[in-house]
Amino acid sequence: MGNSIAKVLRVSVVITLYAILIAAAVSCTSDKGTSEAESLIVYSGRSESLIAPLIADFEEVTGITVKVNYGSTGPLAATLLEEGKNTPADVFFAQDPGGLGAVEALLAELPSDILQSVPKWARDPESKWVGTSGRARVVVYNTDMLTEADLPDSIEDFAKPEWKGRIGWAPTNGSLHAMITAMRQEWGEDRTRDWLEGIVANEPKIYAKNTPTVAAAGSGEIEVGFVNHYYLHRFIAEEGESFAARNYYTRAADPGSVILVAGIGMFEESDNKETAERFIKFLLSASGQQYFSAQTYEFPLNDNAKPNSLLPAVEDITKPSIDLGDLIDLAGTQDLLREVGALP
Amino acid sequence: MLTVRQAGFAGRQGGCAGVTFSNVISTGWKTTDGKRPPAFLVASSAAVALAALIPVGYLLVRSAGAGTEWIDAIWRTSTAVIVGRTFLLIVLVTIISVAVAVPVAWLTVRSNIPLRKVLSVASVLPLVLPSFVMATTVIEMYSPRGVIQGWLSGLGVNELPEIYGLGGATLVLVLMTYPYVLLTVRGALRRMDPALEEAARAMGYGPVHTFRAVTLPMLRPAIAGGSLLVALYTLSDFGGVALLRYQTFTSTIMIHYELINRTLAAALSLALVIIAVMLLLGEGFTRGSGAYHRSTVGAVRSSRRVDLGRLRWLGAAAVGLPVLIGLVIPVGVLIHWLVRGLLNNQELIPLLIPARNSLFVSLLAAVVTVMAALPVAILAVRFRSRMSRLFERSIYIGFGLPGVVVALSLVFFGINVAHPLYQSIWMLVFAYGVLYLPASLGPLRSSLLQVSPRIEEAAQSLGRSQWRVIFSVTIPLVMPGALAGGAMVFLLTMKELPATLILSPIGYKTLSGSIWDAASDAFFAKTAAAALVLVLVAGVPTAYLTLRGHGDKSGVSDSSMKFGEASR
């Protein structure tokens, strides 16, 4: 009887020691990695699935090792705020300017050659971040229930009662907030509030984010949804052309088809600013822009790359003329959304 | 008449002939029977409890700057309604989980249903699916225009009733949480002394009456412990409720994190701590203070398995239903995604390294967490006092908080206090410990309750020190509980997401991270591949632990039984 106790104990002690040894080995190897001179630490709110091949290209071209901490833009920004000046990160590659704005105090000013390589509307007026690729706001619609001709010219018309029960949206989504901020710029507070009240009165179905909204438009759970344009192309890539939803870029030049960006900034405290700049320049170079255009179905931000044939040309989208720097008042938008009861 | 309380009476009364360890008893440490805990036990438990309270400390610091903004926020967000909705969900999920898990546990341990071993393993595995995967597959199947509606469209069904809201959220959470109750109850059933039930039967009770009057009361600590985990998990879940569009307190907090209002989020999280404390107090009432170990000398046989006769197929169906809905269908949806993506030339990613990392870090977390929970469990069961209860309760709080809060608190701790550990695998393991200590504490606790303190007292009266008794007698005897608790921590860690994303050493890839990464940008085939690997990788140790000591010795009362089992 005593033997089996001893055995159990022995086994568990061995397992523990073994685990500790391996862990020590793992942490040692990772320490060696970080002490190299030519390496870069990226906090990325963009997913590995989307950008890992691009980062591998950069590593191959430059010989620089890139380590990436992937996460959601919101929690990553919260992490960066906790880390403050002690952050190990050199750059923050964010899904939207909101995340970059939240950590703006930690960011360094970017050199003008980087800033100049994108149009003025796609960069921070304070020069702390720069857009890397464009994405349009669109109305995704179910093709079994609607054709593009059934859709109104302006996003404003979806607030009319005839759309009651037919709409889906993700009221916590940062890109939606950016669109509403653009509405406040273009239309003013009252008109935007009217629109929001109209939408809320139409009892839209609420989704957690863009992906389930597009899925719901595809299945016919909703007829239209307010989303970013590129998710649809992911669905078509996975499910084939039969996926029953398409994007509609509003015909009227209104905030319904405003173009937003994913963006990047580098940290003031980074010891690696030159490498960081090389990385940012790479993203804005021909090969970087070509990658976004071809692989992630986004709009290139300069003439270095060919636009994706699946997408309309940026020039053809009737978009409002808004600088993203004008869209910094996200807090005001959140207040407005709370006021109409769309946000807690 | 035979009741639990009476059965345990002798044990309680057994007193402390061998424990004349100390005459000095401080009031906070006054145990119910006047024993004084050894210092090393108190010190290690205190350290564990302090570590577990780091998130609360962080929330206090972070919300200190909130001013009165959060009071406005609480008014504005009709918090009372949201808290009410949260409690409603918790109550429903907990009751249904218990109602599903207790019969499944009994049928897989005590009856002769067909496919018993397979069903034993499969019925635990829904636990391992991350909540956003479970929720997405549920939506794909049962939503108004989902797969099921597609099958029924030939019959003229154009739309199914709404899955969104309370119903869908309850379904998803029950599927993910009933295994907590299942694992703890199954452990208790296996270790239970059959003599009590046999005595009841001998006195003329029918099987149903025996179950109600003897078995069920004996299972009370296991059910209460499992339910507490279910309730706290439901309180902390975000992915499931968000996708199923049911607003809870946690989803409200997470919205504020998404909108980067971290001060407000922290202040609201403090309110969540209060809800968790209320749940803990509630569980304290249901737990009771009876004794659950054998009070007389002699060895315990393993229980005889009940022959269900023709009903055994019905029994298998009853176990099969949650397995079908919680495992087979989600896995079917994942396979569908994978095949569909491959047919459309979607690329997959290599998963060997994430799988290896997940396996390694989860095993490490399981070992470390069980070791940390052990002193707290021994203190709480063997030296019952106000202080020991306080330690025990405080480690539950982390489980009720959203993972992001725990992770951010450890970022704060790592940057300001434990800098060398920051972004090392140890910080990650530490986070898993803070999150999942309660999952290992429950099984340890109920395992310990079933061991008579007299065995320890005997060892002590034979001259062993308290310290040595704990290592040479108590720990080997609670090994089954340690394994069950470790298994639960392992499975939970395999799927943990927010802390994994935030605290992993940079570039350290895990399976749950890969699943989330692919899912967040609608890479369905990649999501499916990683989730299927997760189920497989988690399935192997689950199978081993479930089937271990679970062989076909039904009805054999033998002398060759191992000591650890004989003396339970």
XYZ file of C-alpha atoms in Angstrom, chain B:
568
model
C -33.234 6.690 9.967
C -29.979 7.395 8.313
C -28.906 10.892 7.480
C -25.735 12.551 6.473
C -25.530 14.549 9.619
C -25.814 11.504 11.792
C -23.387 9.576 9.662
C -20.857 12.310 10.097
C -21.567 12.886 13.751
C -19.065 10.390 15.052
C -16.349 11.948 12.942
C -17.009 15.428 14.207
C -17.137 14.291 17.743
C -13.956 12.327 17.243
C -12.188 15.306 18.741
C -8.499 15.687 18.939
C -6.971 13.120 21.173
C -3.778 13.392 19.141
C -3.821 17.115 18.695
C -2.367 18.744 21.728
C -0.289 20.882 19.465
C -0.888 24.151 21.136
C -2.705 25.716 23.983
C -2.731 29.202 22.609
C -5.618 29.974 20.350
C -6.096 33.375 18.848
C -9.678 34.372 18.234
C -9.566 34.767 14.419
C -8.104 31.304 14.243
C -10.536 29.717 16.592
C -11.497 26.529 14.802
C -14.721 24.702 15.533
C -12.883 22.036 17.446
C -10.110 24.080 18.943
C -7.240 22.920 16.730
C -4.616 25.434 15.785
C -3.273 25.295 12.239
C 0.469 24.973 11.672
C 2.207 28.193 10.749
C 3.486 27.071 7.361
C -0.046 26.225 6.307
C -1.322 29.635 7.367
C 1.573 31.454 5.725
C 1.261 29.691 2.387
C -2.530 30.101 2.336
C -2.196 33.776 3.137
C 0.269 34.234 0.295
C -2.086 32.499 -2.132
C -5.062 34.538 -0.980
C -3.084 37.771 -1.321
C -2.028 36.864 -4.846
C -5.636 36.086 -5.703
C -6.682 39.512 -4.469
C -4.270 41.401 -6.744
C -7.075 42.114 -9.253
C -9.212 43.685 -6.531
C -6.313 45.843 -5.396
C -5.709 46.914 -8.975
C -9.357 47.810 -9.457
C -9.268 49.972 -6.341
C -6.209 51.832 -7.613
C -7.567 52.207 -11.130
C -11.008 53.396 -10.167
C -9.685 55.828 -7.574
C -9.348 58.357 -10.391
C -12.884 57.795 -11.543
C -14.368 60.555 -9.441
C -18.124 60.563 -9.545
C -18.256 59.631 -13.205
C -18.975 56.030 -12.390
C -21.928 56.927 -10.213
C -23.413 58.723 -13.199
C -22.558 55.711 -15.311
C -24.359 53.397 -12.937
C -27.477 55.555 -13.026
C -27.301 56.082 -16.737
C -26.895 52.444 -17.667
C -29.977 51.333 -15.744
C -27.649 49.121 -13.793
C -30.429 47.618 -11.738
C -31.951 46.133 -14.883
C -28.625 44.787 -16.087
C -27.821 43.298 -12.688
C -31.271 41.727 -12.656
C -30.704 40.248 -16.104
C -27.316 38.959 -15.011
C -28.770 37.257 -11.942
C -31.588 35.773 -13.996
C -29.057 34.252 -16.372
C -26.921 32.969 -13.506
C -29.871 31.307 -11.775
C -31.130 29.674 -14.970
C -27.720 28.451 -16.085
C -26.865 27.097 -12.652
C -30.132 25.232 -12.141
C -30.102 23.704 -15.617
C -26.424 22.786 -15.372
C -27.034 20.917 -12.133
C -30.110 19.246 -13.594
C -28.058 18.073 -16.573
C -24.848 17.208 -14.768
C -26.072 15.190 -11.773
C -27.928 12.550 -13.821
C -25.080 12.401 -16.337
C -22.594 11.895 -13.505
C -24.675 9.180 -11.888
C -25.316 7.371 -15.169
C -21.668 7.396 -16.206
C -20.343 6.299 -12.809
C -23.006 4.143 -11.271
C -24.951 2.527 -14.080
C -24.262 0.125 -16.892
C -25.307 2.286 -19.833
C -23.840 1.281 -23.188
C -20.808 3.237 -24.445
C -20.239 4.300 -20.872
C -16.521 5.038 -21.255
C -16.866 7.007 -24.458
C -19.740 9.008 -23.017
C -17.820 9.627 -19.786
C -15.046 11.325 -21.706
C -17.213 13.074 -24.297
C -19.550 14.548 -21.707
C -16.681 16.582 -20.208
C -15.317 17.942 -23.467
C -17.798 20.761 -24.166
C -15.817 22.515 -21.409
C -12.867 22.934 -23.726
C -14.560 24.929 -26.486
C -13.929 28.670 -26.145
C -17.180 30.511 -25.578
C -17.062 32.494 -28.827
C -16.605 29.256 -30.781
C -19.495 27.587 -28.971
C -21.642 30.677 -29.485
C -20.788 30.980 -33.175
C -21.603 27.320 -33.833
C -24.860 27.633 -31.892
C -25.829 30.671 -33.975
C -24.870 28.883 -37.187
C -27.121 25.947 -36.273
C -30.119 27.390 -34.498
C -30.422 31.015 -35.546
C -33.639 32.074 -37.328
C -31.966 31.396 -40.685
C -29.485 28.789 -39.493
C -28.640 25.288 -40.663
C -31.631 23.704 -38.934
C -33.962 26.180 -40.617
C -32.313 25.197 -43.917
C -33.156 21.538 -43.261
C -36.719 22.448 -42.383
C -37.269 24.855 -45.261
C -38.645 21.976 -47.341
C -41.388 21.720 -44.755
C -42.249 25.346 -45.249
C -40.393 26.671 -42.203
C -39.051 30.052 -43.260
C -37.737 31.202 -39.948
C -37.034 29.672 -36.563
C -37.880 31.493 -33.348
C -35.188 33.851 -32.076
C -32.192 32.129 -30.541
C -30.836 35.491 -29.437
C -31.367 36.768 -25.946
C -31.862 34.896 -22.719
C -32.655 31.535 -24.321
C -29.594 31.344 -26.519
C -27.265 32.737 -23.867
C -28.559 30.155 -21.396
C -28.070 27.349 -23.900
C -24.479 28.331 -24.702
C -23.521 28.807 -21.071
C -25.137 25.573 -19.896
C -23.245 23.636 -22.560
C -19.980 25.193 -21.494
C -20.481 24.998 -17.743
C -22.357 21.803 -16.880
C -19.013 19.928 -16.989
C -17.920 21.819 -13.845
C -20.710 20.205 -11.881
C -20.238 16.933 -13.730
C -16.555 16.681 -12.821
C -16.994 17.500 -9.154
C -20.072 15.303 -8.698
C -18.498 12.427 -10.561
C -15.463 12.601 -8.305
C -17.653 12.609 -5.212
C -19.730 9.691 -6.484
C -16.655 7.597 -7.118
C -15.250 8.191 -3.688
C -18.513 7.821 -1.824
C -18.806 5.039 0.705
C -21.481 2.664 -0.667
C -22.246 1.406 2.844
C -24.650 4.274 3.472
C -26.672 3.612 0.369
C -26.632 -0.099 1.062
C -27.858 0.482 4.564
C -30.705 2.565 3.206
C -31.612 -0.140 0.728
C -31.422 -2.780 3.459
C -33.853 -0.732 5.503
C -36.338 -0.966 2.693
C -35.789 2.260 0.767
C -36.327 2.001 -2.959
C -33.552 3.140 -5.326
C -35.161 6.523 -5.972
C -35.797 7.185 -2.311
C -32.251 6.128 -1.477
C -30.882 8.510 -4.062
C -32.916 11.355 -2.650
C -32.375 10.638 1.026
C -28.767 9.466 1.014
C -26.877 9.962 -2.239
C -28.033 13.469 -3.043
C -27.320 14.893 0.424
C -23.893 13.282 0.314
C -23.279 15.042 -2.987
C -24.195 18.415 -1.561
C -20.678 19.841 -1.248
C -19.807 18.696 -4.754
C -22.964 20.168 -6.256
C -22.542 23.404 -4.334
C -18.889 23.683 -5.326
C -19.608 22.956 -8.988
C -22.569 25.353 -9.024
C -20.428 28.117 -7.621
C -18.020 27.692 -10.518
C -20.945 27.711 -12.955
C -22.374 30.859 -11.405
C -19.051 32.691 -11.364
C -18.205 31.625 -14.913
C -21.587 32.879 -16.082
C -20.941 36.134 -14.283
C -17.580 36.538 -16.031
C -18.428 35.278 -19.524
C -18.239 37.759 -22.344
C -17.906 36.002 -25.700
C -21.031 33.894 -25.355
C -23.416 36.575 -24.134
C -22.080 39.189 -26.553
C -22.605 37.026 -29.626
C -26.029 35.928 -28.397
C -26.959 39.521 -27.696
C -27.827 39.224 -24.039
C -26.530 42.170 -22.090
C -25.005 41.324 -18.724
C -22.914 43.262 -16.283
C -19.713 41.821 -17.716
C -20.644 42.592 -21.294
C -21.300 46.167 -20.197
C -17.840 46.326 -18.644
C -16.279 44.858 -21.755
C -17.956 47.495 -23.902
C -16.186 50.120 -21.835
C -12.866 48.334 -22.350
C -13.534 48.196 -26.068
C -14.272 51.913 -26.025
C -11.098 52.382 -23.969
C -12.846 53.902 -20.938
C -10.669 51.940 -18.582
C -11.367 53.969 -15.444
C -15.097 53.518 -15.820
C -14.596 49.854 -16.696
C -12.555 49.409 -13.517
C -15.185 51.100 -11.373
C -17.903 48.888 -12.813
C -15.676 45.828 -12.297
C -15.525 46.685 -8.611
C -19.295 46.426 -8.583
C -18.865 43.028 -10.220
C -16.634 42.009 -7.317
C -19.518 42.820 -5.009
C -21.829 40.560 -7.034
C -19.225 37.786 -6.861
C -19.036 38.186 -3.094
C -22.813 37.895 -2.911
C -22.678 34.653 -4.866
C -19.978 33.368 -2.532
C -22.097 34.169 0.495
C -25.025 32.412 -1.146
C -22.975 29.298 -1.705
C -21.853 29.434 1.899
C -25.487 29.002 2.971
C -26.085 25.981 0.765
C -22.876 24.285 1.749
C -23.703 23.362 5.324
C -21.258 21.985 7.809
C -21.916 18.259 7.886
C -19.186 15.678 7.690
C -18.905 13.512 4.627
C -16.279 10.972 5.492
C -16.586 7.516 6.896
C -16.781 7.620 10.636
C -15.989 4.043 11.494
C -12.997 1.838 10.886
C -12.755 -0.509 7.920
C -12.172 -0.257 4.237
C -14.519 1.163 1.642
C -15.551 -0.942 -1.282
C -16.168 0.600 -4.611
C -19.808 0.901 -5.446
C -21.711 -1.683 -7.329
C -22.959 -0.511 -10.665
C -26.708 -0.505 -11.022
C -28.074 -2.663 -13.807
C -30.630 -0.513 -15.572
C -31.969 -3.361 -17.662
C -33.695 -2.182 -20.787
C -33.675 1.385 -19.451
C -29.940 1.524 -20.035
C -30.495 2.671 -23.611
C -32.619 5.480 -22.309
C -29.790 6.270 -19.895
C -27.293 6.391 -22.735
C -29.617 8.716 -24.625
C -29.880 11.002 -21.595
C -26.082 11.276 -21.438
C -25.868 11.466 -25.200
C -28.113 14.499 -25.538
C -25.787 17.063 -23.928
C -22.877 15.386 -25.721
C -24.711 15.746 -29.012
C -25.625 19.392 -28.501
C -22.475 20.463 -26.697
C -19.814 18.518 -28.561
C -20.922 16.579 -31.638
C -22.841 19.399 -33.302
C -20.220 22.104 -32.620
C -17.490 19.780 -33.865
C -19.657 19.004 -36.893
C -19.968 22.719 -37.637
C -16.199 23.112 -37.278
C -15.590 20.241 -39.693
C -18.029 21.843 -42.102
C -16.105 25.134 -41.939
C -12.836 23.316 -42.484
C -14.019 21.310 -45.481
C -15.809 24.274 -47.035
C -12.719 26.451 -46.656
C -10.419 23.799 -48.082
C -12.728 23.359 -51.070
C -12.373 27.099 -51.658
C -8.573 26.878 -51.433
C -8.248 28.487 -48.044
C -4.824 28.092 -46.518
C -4.280 26.654 -43.076
C -1.574 27.566 -40.619
C 0.881 25.184 -38.957
C -0.443 24.352 -35.514
C 2.304 22.200 -34.093
C 4.003 24.949 -32.110
C 0.775 26.475 -30.749
C -0.389 22.990 -29.755
C 2.876 22.243 -27.998
C 2.860 25.602 -26.216
C -0.758 25.246 -25.123
C -0.184 21.761 -23.827
C 2.923 22.774 -21.954
C 1.631 25.971 -20.387
C -1.664 24.328 -19.430
C 0.071 21.422 -17.725
C 2.328 23.834 -15.901
C -0.665 25.934 -14.859
C -2.483 22.827 -13.624
C 0.438 21.673 -11.472
C 1.183 25.110 -10.046
C -2.479 25.911 -9.382
C -3.180 22.654 -7.587
C -0.086 23.096 -5.452
C -1.193 26.613 -4.563
C -4.755 25.530 -3.796
C -3.718 22.647 -1.558
C -2.760 24.575 1.590
C -5.915 26.686 1.272
C -8.047 23.552 0.957
C -6.421 21.797 3.913
C -6.764 24.892 6.044
C -10.384 25.371 5.053
C -11.437 21.788 5.708
C -9.235 20.690 8.582
C -8.919 23.923 10.496
C -12.248 25.556 9.991
C -12.193 29.114 11.274
C -13.236 32.569 10.247
C -9.808 33.253 8.806
C -9.574 30.045 6.837
C -12.986 30.731 5.351
C -11.880 34.225 4.404
C -8.800 32.872 2.608
C -10.850 30.285 0.811
C -13.490 32.746 -0.315
C -11.056 35.362 -1.471
C -9.508 33.073 -4.056
C -12.864 32.667 -5.782
C -13.114 36.303 -6.767
C -10.758 36.092 -9.745
C -12.986 33.487 -11.370
C -15.930 35.875 -11.386
C -14.030 38.691 -13.084
C -13.602 39.063 -16.849
C -10.229 37.700 -17.920
C -9.221 41.104 -19.256
C -9.491 42.615 -15.777
C -7.303 39.924 -14.248
C -4.818 40.249 -17.095
C -4.596 44.037 -16.833
C -4.166 43.798 -13.077
C -1.178 41.549 -13.652
C 0.218 43.921 -16.266
C -0.001 46.571 -13.561
C 1.576 44.204 -11.024
C 4.251 43.093 -13.478
C 5.247 46.595 -14.533
C 5.228 48.099 -11.048
C 6.220 45.229 -8.743
C 7.424 42.054 -10.412
C 9.201 43.466 -13.428
C 11.588 40.543 -14.072
C 8.609 38.235 -14.405
C 6.731 40.465 -16.812
C 6.187 38.945 -20.257
C 7.664 35.674 -19.074
C 5.804 32.417 -19.089
C 5.680 32.580 -15.286
C 3.523 35.675 -15.353
C 1.138 33.858 -17.650
C 1.044 30.831 -15.359
C 0.523 33.164 -12.424
C -2.489 34.664 -14.204
C -3.954 31.231 -14.865
C -3.468 30.478 -11.186
C -5.297 33.620 -10.090
C -8.111 32.827 -12.511
C -8.473 29.113 -11.900
C -7.517 28.463 -8.274
C -11.195 27.915 -7.432
C -11.549 25.233 -10.099
C -8.909 23.141 -8.379
C -10.004 24.080 -4.888
C -13.483 22.566 -5.250
C -12.409 19.000 -6.047
C -9.594 19.178 -3.481
C -12.029 20.353 -0.888
C -14.637 17.691 -1.496
C -11.916 15.048 -1.712
C -10.580 16.162 1.638
C -14.028 16.155 3.177
C -14.309 12.488 2.361
C -11.107 11.598 4.166
C -11.604 11.038 7.859
C -9.411 13.281 9.977
C -8.913 10.280 12.211
C -6.418 8.825 9.784
C -4.316 11.956 10.173
C -4.839 11.944 13.906
C -3.679 8.347 14.065
C -0.492 9.223 12.226
C 0.061 12.144 14.533
C -0.503 10.116 17.642
C 2.129 7.743 16.341
C 4.616 10.567 16.607
C 4.665 12.234 13.220
C 4.727 16.004 13.145
C 1.790 17.893 11.675
C 3.942 18.925 8.768
C 4.909 15.377 7.965
C 1.362 14.140 8.390
C 0.202 16.540 5.726
C 2.828 15.338 3.290
C 2.779 11.652 4.056
C -0.923 11.115 4.731
C -3.200 13.979 3.674
C -1.719 14.778 0.273
C -1.585 11.177 -0.985
C -5.177 10.695 0.133
C -6.446 13.752 -1.753
C -4.614 12.780 -4.931
C -7.873 11.963 -6.756
C -9.167 15.445 -5.963
C -5.855 16.959 -7.017
C -6.041 15.160 -10.346
C -9.645 16.185 -10.924
C -8.850 19.793 -9.999
C -5.721 19.767 -12.116
C -7.710 18.421 -15.048
C -10.204 21.222 -14.772
C -7.476 23.867 -14.611
C -5.786 22.236 -17.579
C -8.943 22.322 -19.709
C -9.780 25.880 -18.707
C -6.266 27.072 -19.444
C -6.287 25.427 -22.862
C -9.143 27.677 -23.921
C -8.392 30.813 -21.888
C -8.136 33.829 -24.103
C -7.892 37.373 -22.690
C -5.065 36.724 -20.238
C -3.313 34.534 -22.793
C -3.362 37.305 -25.367
C -2.265 40.035 -22.994
C 0.320 38.217 -20.872
C 1.938 35.671 -23.185
C 5.605 36.305 -23.804
C 5.741 38.198 -27.105
C 5.553 35.788 -29.991
C 4.401 32.866 -27.817
C 1.652 31.232 -29.837
C -1.106 29.175 -28.293
C -4.067 27.288 -29.693
C -6.670 29.541 -28.097
C -4.815 32.554 -29.472
C -4.770 31.018 -32.951
C -8.492 30.262 -32.802
C -9.330 33.775 -31.728
C -6.996 35.346 -34.260
C -8.529 33.469 -37.171
C -12.088 33.937 -35.950
C -11.742 37.675 -35.452
C -11.245 38.230 -39.185
C -13.607 35.526 -40.428
C -10.983 32.947 -41.373
C -13.381 30.103 -40.725
C -11.268 27.218 -42.008
C -8.302 28.287 -39.891
C -10.547 28.778 -36.873
C -11.951 25.310 -37.328
C -8.568 23.635 -37.766
C -7.211 25.198 -34.579
C -10.378 24.470 -32.592
C -10.404 20.834 -33.708
C -6.767 20.459 -32.687
C -7.704 21.989 -29.328
C -10.452 19.420 -28.801
C -8.102 16.585 -29.732
C -5.203 17.802 -27.618
C -7.478 18.375 -24.631
C -9.311 15.118 -25.229
C -6.362 12.840 -24.610
C -5.591 13.850 -21.022
C -9.312 14.102 -20.316
C -9.770 10.539 -21.475
C -6.865 9.370 -19.383
C -8.095 11.093 -16.240
C -11.695 10.088 -16.757
C -10.979 6.443 -17.380
C -8.288 6.185 -14.767
C -9.410 3.944 -11.928
C -12.681 3.729 -13.743
C -12.137 0.288 -15.152
C -14.448 -2.653 -15.062
C -14.174 -3.661 -11.483
C -17.864 -3.118 -11.028
C -19.188 -4.954 -8.084
C -15.881 -6.437 -7.101
C -15.204 -6.005 -3.455
C -11.578 -6.818 -3.345
C -8.563 -6.897 -1.216
C -6.224 -5.912 -3.993
C -7.495 -2.365 -4.030
C -5.003 0.407 -3.699
C -4.617 2.137 -0.391
C -5.623 5.490 -1.748
C -8.948 4.091 -2.831
C -9.438 1.777 0.097
C -9.378 4.468 2.680
C -11.499 7.095 0.989
